[in-house]
Coordinates of C-alpha atoms in Angstrom, one line a residue:
X285 CA -20.2 -12.9 -44.3
X286 CA -22.9 -15.3 -45.4
X287 CA -23.8 -18.3 -43.3
X288 CA -23.5 -21.9 -44.6
X289 CA -24.8 -25.2 -43.1
X290 CA -25.1 -28.7 -44.5
X291 CA -26.2 -32.0 -43.0
X292 CA -26.4 -35.7 -43.8
X293 CA -28.2 -37.6 -41.1
X294 CA -31.1 -39.7 -40.0
X295 CA -32.8 -36.5 -38.9
X296 CA -35.0 -34.4 -41.1
X297 CA -32.4 -32.3 -43.1
X298 CA -34.8 -29.2 -43.3
X299 CA -35.1 -29.1 -39.5
X300 CA -31.4 -29.3 -38.9
X301 CA -30.7 -26.7 -41.7
X302 CA -33.2 -24.3 -40.3
X303 CA -31.9 -24.6 -36.8
X304 CA -28.3 -24.1 -37.9
X305 CA -29.3 -21.1 -40.1
X306 CA -30.9 -19.5 -37.1
X307 CA -27.6 -19.6 -35.3
X308 CA -25.8 -18.2 -38.3
X309 CA -28.1 -15.4 -39.1
X310 CA -25.8 -12.9 -37.5
X311 CA -23.5 -13.5 -40.6
X312 CA -26.2 -12.2 -43.0
X313 CA -29.9 -11.9 -43.2
X314 CA -30.8 -10.5 -46.5
X315 CA -32.3 -13.8 -47.8
X316 CA -32.3 -17.4 -47.0
X317 CA -32.7 -20.8 -48.7
X318 CA -32.0 -24.5 -48.8
X319 CA -31.5 -27.4 -51.1
X320 CA -32.3 -31.0 -50.1
X321 CA -32.5 -34.4 -51.7
X322 CA -36.1 -35.6 -51.8
X323 CA -36.8 -38.9 -53.6
X324 CA -33.2 -38.6 -55.0
X325 CA -34.0 -35.3 -56.7
X326 CA -32.7 -31.9 -55.7
X327 CA -35.4 -29.6 -54.3
X328 CA -34.6 -25.9 -53.7
X329 CA -36.7 -23.5 -51.6
X330 CA -35.4 -20.0 -51.1
X331 CA -36.7 -16.4 -50.4
X332 CA -35.8 -12.8 -49.7
X333 CA -36.0 -12.0 -46.0
X334 CA -35.1 -13.7 -42.8
X335 CA -35.6 -17.4 -41.7
X336 CA -39.2 -16.9 -40.7
X337 CA -40.0 -16.1 -44.4
X338 CA -38.4 -19.4 -45.4
X339 CA -40.3 -21.3 -42.6
X340 CA -43.6 -19.8 -43.9
X341 CA -42.7 -20.8 -47.5
X342 CA -41.9 -24.3 -46.4
X343 CA -45.4 -24.5 -44.7
X344 CA -47.0 -23.5 -48.0
X345 CA -45.3 -26.4 -49.8
X346 CA -45.6 -30.1 -49.3
X347 CA -43.5 -31.4 -46.3
X348 CA -39.9 -32.1 -47.1
X349 CA -38.7 -35.7 -46.4
X350 CA -35.0 -35.5 -46.7
X351 CA -31.9 -36.5 -44.8
X352 CA -29.3 -34.6 -46.8
X353 CA -29.1 -31.0 -47.8
X354 CA -27.4 -27.5 -47.7
X355 CA -28.6 -24.2 -46.4
X356 CA -27.6 -20.5 -46.7
X357 CA -28.4 -17.1 -45.1
X358 CA -27.1 -14.3 -47.2
X359 CA -25.4 -10.9 -46.8
X360 CA -25.7 -9.5 -50.3
X361 CA -22.6 -8.5 -52.3
X362 CA -23.5 -9.1 -56.0
X363 CA -27.1 -8.4 -56.6
X364 CA -29.7 -6.9 -54.3
X365 CA -31.6 -9.0 -51.8
X366 CA -34.3 -10.8 -53.7
X367 CA -35.8 -14.3 -54.2
X368 CA -33.9 -14.8 -57.4
X369 CA -30.5 -13.6 -56.0
X370 CA -31.0 -15.9 -52.9
X371 CA -28.9 -19.0 -52.5
X372 CA -28.8 -22.0 -53.2
X373 CA -28.0 -21.7 -57.0
X374 CA -27.7 -24.4 -59.5
X375 CA -29.8 -26.8 -61.6
X376 CA -31.5 -30.1 -61.4
X377 CA -28.0 -31.6 -61.5
X378 CA -26.1 -29.5 -59.0
X379 CA -26.9 -27.0 -56.2
X380 CA -24.5 -25.0 -54.1
X381 CA -24.3 -22.3 -51.4
X382 CA -21.4 -19.8 -51.3
X383 CA -19.8 -17.4 -49.0
X384 CA -17.3 -15.0 -50.6
X385 CA -16.7 -13.3 -53.9
X386 CA -15.8 -14.9 -57.3
X387 CA -13.5 -12.1 -58.6
X388 CA -13.4 -13.4 -62.3
X389 CA -17.1 -14.1 -62.6
X390 CA -17.6 -11.8 -65.6
X391 CA -15.4 -13.6 -68.0
X392 CA -16.6 -17.0 -66.8
X393 CA -20.2 -15.8 -67.3
X394 CA -19.5 -14.6 -70.8
X395 CA -18.0 -18.0 -71.5
X396 CA -20.9 -19.9 -70.1
X397 CA -23.4 -17.8 -72.1
X398 CA -21.5 -18.8 -75.3
X399 CA -22.0 -22.4 -74.2
X400 CA -25.7 -21.9 -74.0
X401 CA -26.3 -21.2 -70.3
X402 CA -29.0 -18.8 -69.2
X403 CA -28.6 -16.7 -66.1
X404 CA -31.4 -15.4 -63.9
X405 CA -29.7 -13.7 -61.0
X406 CA -27.2 -10.9 -60.7
X407 CA -24.9 -13.0 -58.4
X408 CA -21.4 -14.2 -58.9
X409 CA -22.6 -17.4 -57.2
X410 CA -24.8 -18.4 -60.0
X411 CA -21.9 -18.2 -62.4
X412 CA -20.0 -20.6 -60.0
X413 CA -23.0 -22.9 -60.0
X414 CA -23.3 -23.0 -63.8
X415 CA -19.5 -23.6 -64.2
X416 CA -19.8 -26.5 -61.8
X417 CA -22.9 -27.8 -63.7
X418 CA -20.9 -27.7 -66.9
X419 CA -17.9 -29.7 -65.6
X420 CA -20.2 -32.1 -63.9
X421 CA -21.8 -33.0 -67.2
X422 CA -18.4 -33.1 -68.8
X423 CA -16.6 -35.2 -66.2
X424 CA -19.4 -37.3 -64.8
X425 CA -18.3 -37.3 -61.2
X426 CA -18.3 -34.6 -58.5
X427 CA -14.6 -34.6 -57.5
X428 CA -13.4 -34.1 -61.1
X429 CA -15.9 -31.4 -61.7
X430 CA -14.8 -29.6 -58.5
X431 CA -11.2 -29.9 -59.5
X432 CA -11.8 -28.2 -62.8
X433 CA -13.8 -25.5 -61.2
X434 CA -10.9 -24.8 -58.7
X435 CA -8.6 -24.3 -61.7
X436 CA -10.9 -21.6 -63.2
X437 CA -12.1 -19.5 -60.3
X438 CA -10.4 -16.6 -58.5
X439 CA -11.4 -15.0 -55.3
X440 CA -12.6 -16.0 -51.9
X441 CA -15.1 -18.8 -51.2
X442 CA -16.5 -21.3 -48.9
X443 CA -18.8 -23.5 -50.9
X444 CA -21.1 -26.5 -49.9
X445 CA -22.5 -28.6 -52.8
X446 CA -24.7 -31.5 -53.6
X447 CA -25.0 -33.4 -56.9
X448 CA -27.7 -35.4 -58.5
X449 CA -26.9 -39.1 -58.5
X450 CA -25.1 -38.7 -55.2
X451 CA -28.0 -38.3 -52.8
X452 CA -25.9 -39.5 -49.8
X453 CA -23.0 -37.2 -50.1
X454 CA -22.1 -33.5 -49.4
X455 CA -19.1 -31.8 -50.9
X456 CA -17.2 -28.7 -49.7
X457 CA -14.3 -26.4 -50.7
X458 CA -12.9 -23.2 -49.3
X459 CA -10.4 -20.4 -49.8
X460 CA -10.1 -17.4 -47.4
X461 CA -13.6 -17.8 -46.2
X462 CA -14.2 -20.1 -43.1
X463 CA -15.8 -23.6 -43.3
X464 CA -15.6 -26.6 -40.8
X465 CA -16.9 -30.1 -41.1
X466 CA -18.8 -31.3 -38.0
X467 CA -18.4 -34.9 -36.9
X468 CA -21.4 -36.5 -35.3
X469 CA -22.6 -40.1 -34.5
X470 CA -24.0 -41.5 -37.7
X471 CA -24.3 -37.9 -39.0
X472 CA -22.0 -35.3 -40.2
X473 CA -22.2 -31.5 -41.0
X474 CA -20.8 -28.5 -42.8
X475 CA -20.9 -25.1 -41.2
X476 CA -19.5 -21.6 -41.3
X477 CA -18.8 -21.9 -37.7
X478 CA -19.4 -24.2 -34.7
X479 CA -22.4 -22.3 -33.3
X480 CA -24.6 -23.7 -36.1
X481 CA -24.1 -27.3 -35.0
X482 CA -23.5 -27.2 -31.3
X483 CA -26.8 -29.0 -30.6
X484 CA -25.4 -32.1 -32.5
X485 CA -21.6 -32.1 -31.9
X486 CA -18.6 -30.2 -30.6
X487 CA -16.1 -32.2 -32.8
X488 CA -15.0 -30.9 -36.1
X489 CA -12.3 -30.7 -38.8
X490 CA -11.0 -27.3 -40.1
X491 CA -11.1 -27.4 -43.9
X492 CA -7.9 -25.8 -45.2
X493 CA -7.5 -23.9 -48.4
X494 CA -7.4 -26.0 -51.5
X495 CA -8.9 -29.0 -49.8
X496 CA -11.9 -30.9 -51.1
X497 CA -14.2 -32.6 -48.7
X498 CA -16.5 -35.5 -49.4
X499 CA -18.9 -36.2 -46.6
X500 CA -21.3 -39.0 -46.0
X501 CA -23.3 -40.1 -43.0
X502 CA -20.6 -42.2 -41.5
X503 CA -17.4 -41.0 -43.2
X504 CA -15.5 -37.8 -44.0
X505 CA -12.8 -37.9 -46.8
X506 CA -10.6 -34.8 -47.4
X507 CA -8.4 -34.6 -50.5
X508 CA -5.9 -32.3 -52.1
X509 CA -6.4 -31.3 -55.7
X510 CA -4.5 -34.4 -56.8
X511 CA -7.0 -36.5 -55.0
X512 CA -4.5 -37.6 -52.4
X513 CA -6.4 -38.2 -49.1
X514 CA -5.4 -35.9 -46.2
X515 CA -5.4 -37.0 -42.6
X516 CA -7.2 -34.4 -40.6
X517 CA -6.8 -33.6 -36.9
X518 CA -10.1 -33.5 -34.9
X519 CA -10.8 -30.3 -33.0
X520 CA -13.2 -30.0 -30.1
X521 CA -15.1 -26.7 -29.4
X522 CA -15.0 -25.4 -25.8
X523 CA -18.3 -23.5 -26.4
X524 CA -21.7 -25.0 -25.7
X525 CA -25.2 -24.1 -26.6
X526 CA -25.9 -22.3 -23.3
X527 CA -23.1 -19.8 -24.1
X528 CA -24.7 -19.2 -27.5
X529 CA -28.1 -18.2 -26.1
X530 CA -29.4 -15.0 -24.6
X531 CA -29.6 -16.3 -21.0
X532 CA -32.8 -14.2 -20.3
X533 CA -31.5 -11.0 -21.8
X534 CA -33.7 -9.4 -24.5
X535 CA -30.9 -9.1 -27.0
X536 CA -27.5 -10.7 -27.4
X537 CA -25.8 -7.2 -27.4
X538 CA -27.0 -6.5 -23.9
X539 CA -26.0 -10.0 -22.7
X540 CA -22.5 -9.4 -24.2
X541 CA -22.2 -6.0 -22.5
X542 CA -23.0 -7.7 -19.2
X543 CA -20.5 -10.5 -20.0
X544 CA -17.6 -8.0 -20.0
X545 CA -16.6 -8.3 -16.4
X546 CA -16.3 -12.1 -16.5
X547 CA -14.6 -12.3 -20.0
X548 CA -12.0 -9.7 -18.8
X549 CA -10.9 -12.1 -16.1
X550 CA -10.9 -15.0 -18.6
X551 CA -8.6 -13.0 -20.7
X552 CA -6.1 -11.6 -18.2
X553 CA -5.8 -14.2 -15.5
X554 CA -3.7 -16.7 -17.5
X555 CA -1.3 -13.9 -18.4
X556 CA -0.7 -12.7 -14.8
X557 CA 1.6 -14.7 -12.6
X558 CA 3.1 -13.6 -9.3
X559 CA 2.1 -9.9 -10.0
X560 CA 3.9 -10.0 -13.3
X561 CA 2.6 -10.1 -16.9
X562 CA 3.8 -13.1 -19.0
X563 CA 3.2 -14.1 -22.6
X564 CA 5.8 -16.9 -22.5
X565 CA 3.2 -19.7 -22.6
X566 CA 2.0 -18.2 -25.9
X567 CA 5.5 -18.2 -27.3
X568 CA 6.2 -14.5 -27.0
X569 CA 9.5 -14.2 -25.2
X570 CA 10.6 -11.3 -23.0
X571 CA 13.7 -10.9 -25.1
X572 CA 11.7 -10.4 -28.3
X573 CA 9.4 -7.9 -26.8
X574 CA 12.2 -5.9 -25.3
X575 CA 14.0 -5.4 -28.6
X576 CA 11.0 -4.1 -30.5
X577 CA 11.5 -0.7 -32.0
X578 CA 8.3 -0.1 -34.0
X579 CA 4.9 -1.6 -34.1
X580 CA 2.2 -1.5 -36.8
X581 CA -1.3 -2.0 -35.4
X582 CA -4.0 -3.1 -38.0
X583 CA -7.7 -3.7 -37.8
X584 CA -11.2 -3.0 -39.2
X585 CA -13.9 -0.9 -37.6
X586 CA -14.1 -1.6 -33.9
X587 CA -10.7 -3.6 -34.0
X588 CA -9.1 -0.5 -35.5
X589 CA -10.4 1.6 -32.7
X590 CA -8.9 -0.9 -30.2
X591 CA -5.6 -0.5 -32.1
X592 CA -5.8 3.4 -31.5
X593 CA -6.1 2.8 -27.9
X594 CA -3.2 0.3 -28.1
X595 CA -1.1 2.9 -29.9
X596 CA -1.8 5.5 -27.1
X597 CA -0.7 3.0 -24.4
X598 CA 2.3 1.6 -26.2
X599 CA 3.7 5.0 -27.1
X600 CA 3.0 6.5 -23.7
X601 CA 4.1 3.5 -21.5
X602 CA 6.6 1.5 -23.6
X603 CA 7.9 4.5 -25.7
X604 CA 7.6 2.5 -28.9
X605 CA 6.5 4.4 -32.0
X606 CA 3.3 2.9 -33.5
X607 CA 1.3 3.3 -36.6
X608 CA -2.4 2.4 -36.9
X609 CA -3.8 1.4 -40.3
X610 CA -7.2 0.5 -41.5
X611 CA -6.6 -3.1 -42.8
X612 CA -8.2 -2.4 -46.1
X613 CA -5.8 0.5 -46.8
X614 CA -2.6 -1.0 -45.4
X615 CA -1.4 -3.1 -48.3
X616 CA -2.4 -0.6 -50.9
X617 CA -0.2 2.2 -49.6
X618 CA 2.9 0.1 -50.0
X619 CA 3.8 0.5 -46.3
X620 CA 7.5 0.8 -45.3
X621 CA 8.2 -2.1 -43.1
X622 CA 11.5 -2.8 -41.4
X623 CA 12.4 -6.5 -40.7
X624 CA 12.6 -5.7 -37.0
X625 CA 9.2 -4.2 -36.9
X626 CA 6.2 -6.0 -35.4
X627 CA 2.8 -6.2 -37.1
X628 CA -0.2 -6.7 -34.8
X629 CA -3.4 -7.9 -36.5
X630 CA -6.6 -7.4 -34.4
X631 CA -9.8 -9.3 -35.3
X632 CA -12.6 -10.8 -33.4
X633 CA -13.4 -13.5 -35.9
X634 CA -9.8 -14.1 -37.1
X635 CA -11.4 -14.4 -40.6
X636 CA -11.7 -10.7 -41.5
X637 CA -10.6 -10.6 -45.2
X638 CA -8.7 -7.3 -45.3
X639 CA -6.9 -8.1 -42.0
X640 CA -5.9 -11.5 -43.3
X641 CA -4.6 -9.8 -46.6
X642 CA -2.6 -7.3 -44.4
X643 CA -1.2 -10.3 -42.5
X644 CA 0.0 -12.1 -45.6
X645 CA 1.6 -8.9 -47.0
X646 CA 3.6 -8.5 -43.7
X647 CA 4.7 -12.2 -43.9
X648 CA 5.7 -11.8 -47.5
X649 CA 8.0 -9.0 -46.5
X650 CA 9.5 -11.1 -43.7
X651 CA 7.8 -9.2 -40.8
X652 CA 6.7 -11.0 -37.7
X653 CA 3.0 -10.9 -37.1
X654 CA 1.3 -11.1 -33.7
X655 CA -2.5 -11.7 -33.9
X656 CA -5.0 -10.7 -31.2
X657 CA -8.1 -12.8 -32.0
X658 CA -10.9 -14.5 -30.4
X659 CA -11.5 -17.6 -32.4
X660 CA -9.2 -20.5 -32.0
X661 CA -8.4 -22.2 -35.4
X662 CA -9.3 -19.1 -37.4
X663 CA -7.3 -18.2 -40.5
X664 CA -5.5 -15.3 -38.8
X665 CA -4.7 -17.3 -35.7
X666 CA -3.2 -20.2 -37.9
X667 CA -1.1 -17.9 -40.1
X668 CA 0.3 -15.5 -37.5
X669 CA 3.7 -16.0 -35.9
X670 CA 2.3 -15.4 -32.5
X671 CA -1.2 -15.4 -31.2
X672 CA -2.8 -13.8 -28.1
X673 CA -6.3 -15.2 -27.9
X674 CA -8.8 -12.9 -26.1
X675 CA -11.0 -15.8 -24.8
X676 CA -14.2 -13.7 -25.1
X677 CA -16.4 -16.7 -26.0
X678 CA -19.1 -16.4 -28.6
X679 CA -20.1 -12.9 -29.7
X680 CA -23.3 -13.1 -31.6
X681 CA -24.5 -9.5 -31.8
X682 CA -23.2 -7.8 -35.0
X683 CA -22.2 -4.7 -33.0
X684 CA -19.0 -5.8 -31.2
X685 CA -18.8 -5.0 -27.4
X686 CA -17.0 -7.7 -25.3
X687 CA -14.6 -8.5 -28.1
X688 CA -13.4 -4.8 -28.2
X689 CA -13.3 -4.8 -24.4
X690 CA -10.9 -7.6 -24.1
X691 CA -8.8 -6.5 -27.2
X692 CA -8.0 -3.2 -25.3
X693 CA -7.3 -5.2 -22.1
X694 CA -4.8 -7.4 -23.9
X695 CA -3.1 -4.3 -25.6
X696 CA -2.9 -2.7 -22.1
X697 CA -1.1 -5.8 -20.8
X698 CA 1.3 -5.7 -23.7
X699 CA 2.1 -2.1 -23.3
X700 CA 2.8 -2.4 -19.6
X701 CA 4.8 -5.6 -20.0
X702 CA 7.1 -4.0 -22.4
X703 CA 7.4 -0.8 -20.4
X704 CA 8.4 -2.9 -17.4
X705 CA 10.9 -5.0 -19.4
X706 CA 12.5 -1.7 -20.6
X707 CA 12.7 -0.3 -17.1
X708 CA 10.2 2.5 -17.8
X709 CA 7.9 1.5 -15.0
X710 CA 8.9 0.1 -11.6
X711 CA 7.8 -3.1 -9.9
X712 CA 5.4 -1.2 -7.8
X713 CA 4.0 0.7 -10.7
X714 CA 3.4 -2.6 -12.7
X715 CA 1.8 -4.1 -9.6
X716 CA -0.4 -1.0 -9.2
X717 CA -1.6 -1.4 -12.8
X718 CA -2.3 -5.1 -12.4
X719 CA -4.2 -4.5 -9.2
X720 CA -6.3 -1.8 -10.9
X721 CA -6.9 -4.1 -13.9
X722 CA -8.3 -6.8 -11.6
X723 CA -10.7 -4.3 -10.1
X724 CA -12.2 -3.4 -13.5
X725 CA -15.0 -6.0 -13.3
X726 CA -16.4 -4.5 -10.1
X727 CA -16.2 -1.0 -11.5
X728 CA -18.0 -2.2 -14.7
X729 CA -20.7 -3.7 -12.5
X730 CA -21.2 -0.3 -10.9
X731 CA -21.6 1.2 -14.3
X732 CA -24.2 -1.4 -15.2
X733 CA -26.2 -0.4 -12.2
X734 CA -26.6 3.1 -13.9
X735 CA -28.4 1.5 -16.9
X736 CA -31.7 3.2 -16.0
X737 CA -30.0 6.7 -15.9
X738 CA -28.3 5.9 -19.3
X739 CA -31.6 4.8 -20.7
X740 CA -33.2 8.1 -19.7
X741 CA -30.5 10.0 -21.5
X742 CA -30.9 7.8 -24.5
X743 CA -34.5 8.7 -24.6
X744 CA -33.5 12.4 -24.9
X745 CA -31.3 11.7 -27.9
X746 CA -32.8 8.8 -29.7
X747 CA -34.8 11.0 -32.1
X748 CA -31.7 13.0 -33.1
X749 CA -30.8 13.1 -36.8
X750 CA -27.2 14.1 -36.2
X751 CA -24.9 14.0 -33.3
X752 CA -21.3 14.6 -32.4
X753 CA -18.8 12.9 -30.1
X754 CA -15.8 15.0 -28.7
X755 CA -12.8 13.7 -26.9
X756 CA -9.0 14.3 -26.5
X757 CA -6.2 11.7 -26.4
X758 CA -7.5 8.3 -25.7
X759 CA -10.9 9.8 -25.3
X760 CA -10.9 10.6 -29.0
X761 CA -10.3 7.0 -29.8
X762 CA -13.1 6.1 -27.5
X763 CA -15.3 8.6 -29.2
X764 CA -14.7 6.9 -32.5
X765 CA -15.8 3.6 -31.1
X766 CA -18.8 5.1 -29.3
X767 CA -19.8 6.9 -32.6
X768 CA -19.5 3.7 -34.6
X769 CA -21.7 1.8 -32.1
X770 CA -24.4 4.4 -32.3
X771 CA -24.4 4.5 -36.1
X772 CA -24.4 0.8 -36.4
X773 CA -27.5 -0.1 -34.4
X774 CA -29.5 3.2 -34.1
X775 CA -28.8 4.7 -37.6
X776 CA -28.3 8.1 -36.1
X777 CA -25.7 10.0 -38.1
X778 CA -22.8 10.7 -35.7
X779 CA -19.3 11.8 -36.1
X780 CA -16.4 11.7 -33.6
X781 CA -13.8 14.6 -33.5
X782 CA -10.8 15.5 -31.5
X783 CA -12.3 18.2 -29.3
X784 CA -9.7 20.8 -30.2
X785 CA -10.2 20.2 -33.9
X786 CA -13.9 21.1 -33.8
X787 CA -13.4 24.8 -34.1
X788 CA -11.3 24.3 -37.3
X789 CA -14.4 24.1 -39.5
X790 CA -16.8 21.6 -38.1
X791 CA -18.2 23.9 -35.4
X792 CA -20.2 25.6 -38.2
X793 CA -22.6 22.6 -38.0
X794 CA -23.4 23.3 -34.4
X795 CA -26.8 24.8 -34.1
X796 CA -29.4 25.3 -31.3
X797 CA -30.2 22.0 -29.7
X798 CA -27.5 20.0 -31.6
X799 CA -26.6 16.9 -29.4
X800 CA -23.0 16.7 -28.5
X801 CA -21.5 13.9 -26.3
X802 CA -18.3 14.9 -24.6
X803 CA -15.8 12.5 -23.1
X804 CA -13.4 13.7 -20.3
X805 CA -11.5 10.9 -18.5
X806 CA -7.9 12.3 -18.8
X807 CA -7.1 14.6 -15.8
X808 CA -4.4 16.5 -17.6
X809 CA -6.9 17.5 -20.3
X810 CA -9.8 18.5 -18.1
X811 CA -9.3 22.3 -18.6
X812 CA -9.0 22.0 -22.4
X813 CA -12.1 19.9 -22.6
X814 CA -14.0 22.4 -20.5
X815 CA -13.0 25.1 -23.0
X816 CA -14.0 22.9 -25.9
X817 CA -17.4 22.0 -24.4
X818 CA -18.1 25.7 -23.7
X819 CA -17.3 26.5 -27.3
X820 CA -20.1 24.2 -28.5
X821 CA -22.4 25.2 -25.7
X822 CA -22.0 28.8 -26.7
X823 CA -23.4 27.9 -30.1
X824 CA -26.5 26.2 -28.7
X825 CA -25.3 22.5 -28.3
X826 CA -27.1 20.2 -25.9
X827 CA -24.2 18.4 -24.1
X828 CA -24.1 15.0 -22.5
X829 CA -20.9 14.6 -20.6
X830 CA -19.2 11.3 -19.6
X831 CA -16.5 12.1 -17.0
X832 CA -14.5 10.5 -14.3
X833 CA -15.6 10.5 -10.6
X834 CA -14.3 13.4 -8.7
X835 CA -13.5 15.3 -11.9
X836 CA -15.2 18.4 -10.4
X837 CA -17.1 19.3 -13.6
X838 CA -19.9 21.9 -12.6
X839 CA -23.4 21.7 -13.8
X840 CA -23.0 24.7 -16.0
X841 CA -20.4 22.8 -18.1
X842 CA -22.9 20.3 -19.5
X843 CA -26.6 19.8 -19.6
X844 CA -26.3 16.2 -18.4
X845 CA -23.6 14.3 -16.8
X846 CA -22.7 10.5 -16.4
X847 CA -20.1 9.8 -13.8
X848 CA -17.6 7.0 -14.5
X849 CA -15.8 5.2 -11.7
X850 CA -12.2 6.2 -11.3
X851 CA -9.3 3.9 -12.0
X852 CA -5.8 3.7 -13.4
X853 CA -5.6 6.2 -16.3
X854 CA -4.4 3.5 -18.8
X855 CA -7.6 1.6 -18.0
X856 CA -10.2 4.4 -18.3
X857 CA -11.0 3.3 -21.9
X858 CA -12.2 0.0 -20.5
X859 CA -14.6 1.4 -17.9
X860 CA -15.6 4.4 -20.1
X861 CA -16.8 2.4 -23.1
X862 CA -19.4 0.5 -21.1
X863 CA -21.9 3.4 -20.5
X864 CA -21.4 4.5 -24.2
X865 CA -22.2 0.9 -25.3
X866 CA -25.3 1.0 -23.2
X867 CA -26.3 4.5 -24.6
X868 CA -26.1 3.1 -28.2
X869 CA -28.1 0.0 -27.2
X870 CA -30.9 1.9 -25.6
X871 CA -31.1 4.4 -28.5
X872 CA -31.7 1.4 -30.8
X873 CA -34.1 -0.2 -28.5
X874 CA -36.2 2.9 -28.0
X875 CA -36.4 3.4 -31.8
X876 CA -37.8 -0.2 -32.1
X877 CA -34.9 -1.4 -34.2
X878 CA -33.4 -4.9 -34.5
X879 CA -30.4 -4.4 -32.2
X880 CA -28.6 -7.6 -32.9
X881 CA -29.1 -7.6 -36.7
X882 CA -28.7 -4.0 -37.9
X883 CA -29.5 -3.4 -41.6
X884 CA -26.8 -3.9 -44.2
X885 CA -24.3 -5.4 -41.7
X886 CA -22.9 -8.8 -41.0
X887 CA -20.8 -10.0 -38.1
X888 CA -17.7 -11.5 -39.9
X889 CA -16.5 -9.5 -43.0
X890 CA -14.9 -12.2 -45.1
X891 CA -14.9 -10.4 -48.4
X892 CA -12.9 -7.3 -49.4

């Protein structure tokens, strides 16, 4: 969740750290800080708030002259956002920044207090820093101190460290939380992800669990816990800085909504050959897919909503029973897994802690795991048996849009592929689906042309305190995602319900003027949806209806209507989500909120 960056270079360290932290701020923005070597001494400056607050604080102090340091932007877990709880933590001997949670920090803290250490913050990270300081004093060198710390701590962590007496070295460790080592020319870096250092290099090493990195200006050494050096394989990022910028859009979220037509083609084109769907290049054979008898789809938040769409498509088309689990609940319910089952883990970052834990549980039980992820080299991608990358590129806005879009697209490919293998759809039906899928970008472009109309409707609802979304079938799964988007960035309390369930209690909350957003894209359910809409209208609801073109809904059904271009029914969730994303976006903009960095949220949830 938090963002980490480190540098050792001829450049001014504070400039590099600040630039990197700005690129990582989507990972957390409760507080920010840095530690650098200045005149061979560790100097730390940190503050509650965002990076601008740190820049102002730096202006108030004497200029920093340093070429080695570490920085951090925080998403608070232990301890409220404050100056004291900000990272880095340490002493005049050590300083560190941390992403993750030290689960056994309480007994360690009690032990360190007995040894005479005093604590100022409420964080688990300060406990880690004091433990490191203690062993550095005892052992006299960084590597030995780090090894002792690794023997004592439990939990998840990515940690970057500096040590007094070693002003030309950075150190790093990780477990469960991501960390890379950037490889430059006469300079090297540490970062939570490549976006922080794209201005300087595209080359990096992935730091694996249990490894210890020692980094100087010209060398990188990676060791195991026995201090045996490990030969690393250099990776090269395909992303560049231009793709990490807003490209003239006012917010990353809007840019990423507009990116969806192009990223869809990036995701589907490699998997469509001669009007057929193939995953063979990714190691997923037709024979394996054909023999599947049950699938478990697992994700968190938006990824879980994509899983619900996937369940609907897989059961409808491929006739494979599916279960959908919230990743944080999956392993605690002791799920019944058959060795012939397939577990599908869906994650944008590939580092989601709960999803990674679910993956590891499945593998311990001998179940094959297929990952649908965006980030190459991520933990989930590396540990899964099979990986289908979504190729969505960088997604910076905290509220996911294009990642969800391509997750649904890949799941629709998978459902129709299995259905065709099993003879449940004909060649011509498969070709019709593929043709419709290739037309989605042009249909999305038509929706984007309605952005002014959607903005007008957002203006009508942006001051609402409460709001309901209603849908049936796949539209209910869509309603869940639309409701989440609205809550995430506009802070409007909204709930999504199966339309037929509303009258079983919740309709008591419908009062005069209550906003209700109804979704109707499934032709077989139109009449049922009309009845459900009229039920809430009769109790005073103000209804905004999103429906398919030529659906023949009359004006008396809803107060306002947004028409969605028609396409293959399996693909309606792809075109239907776009106006709902825009609706949430404009509600947030009109309220004057920070669209890309909503309160209390971070992009990549790397702690449980």
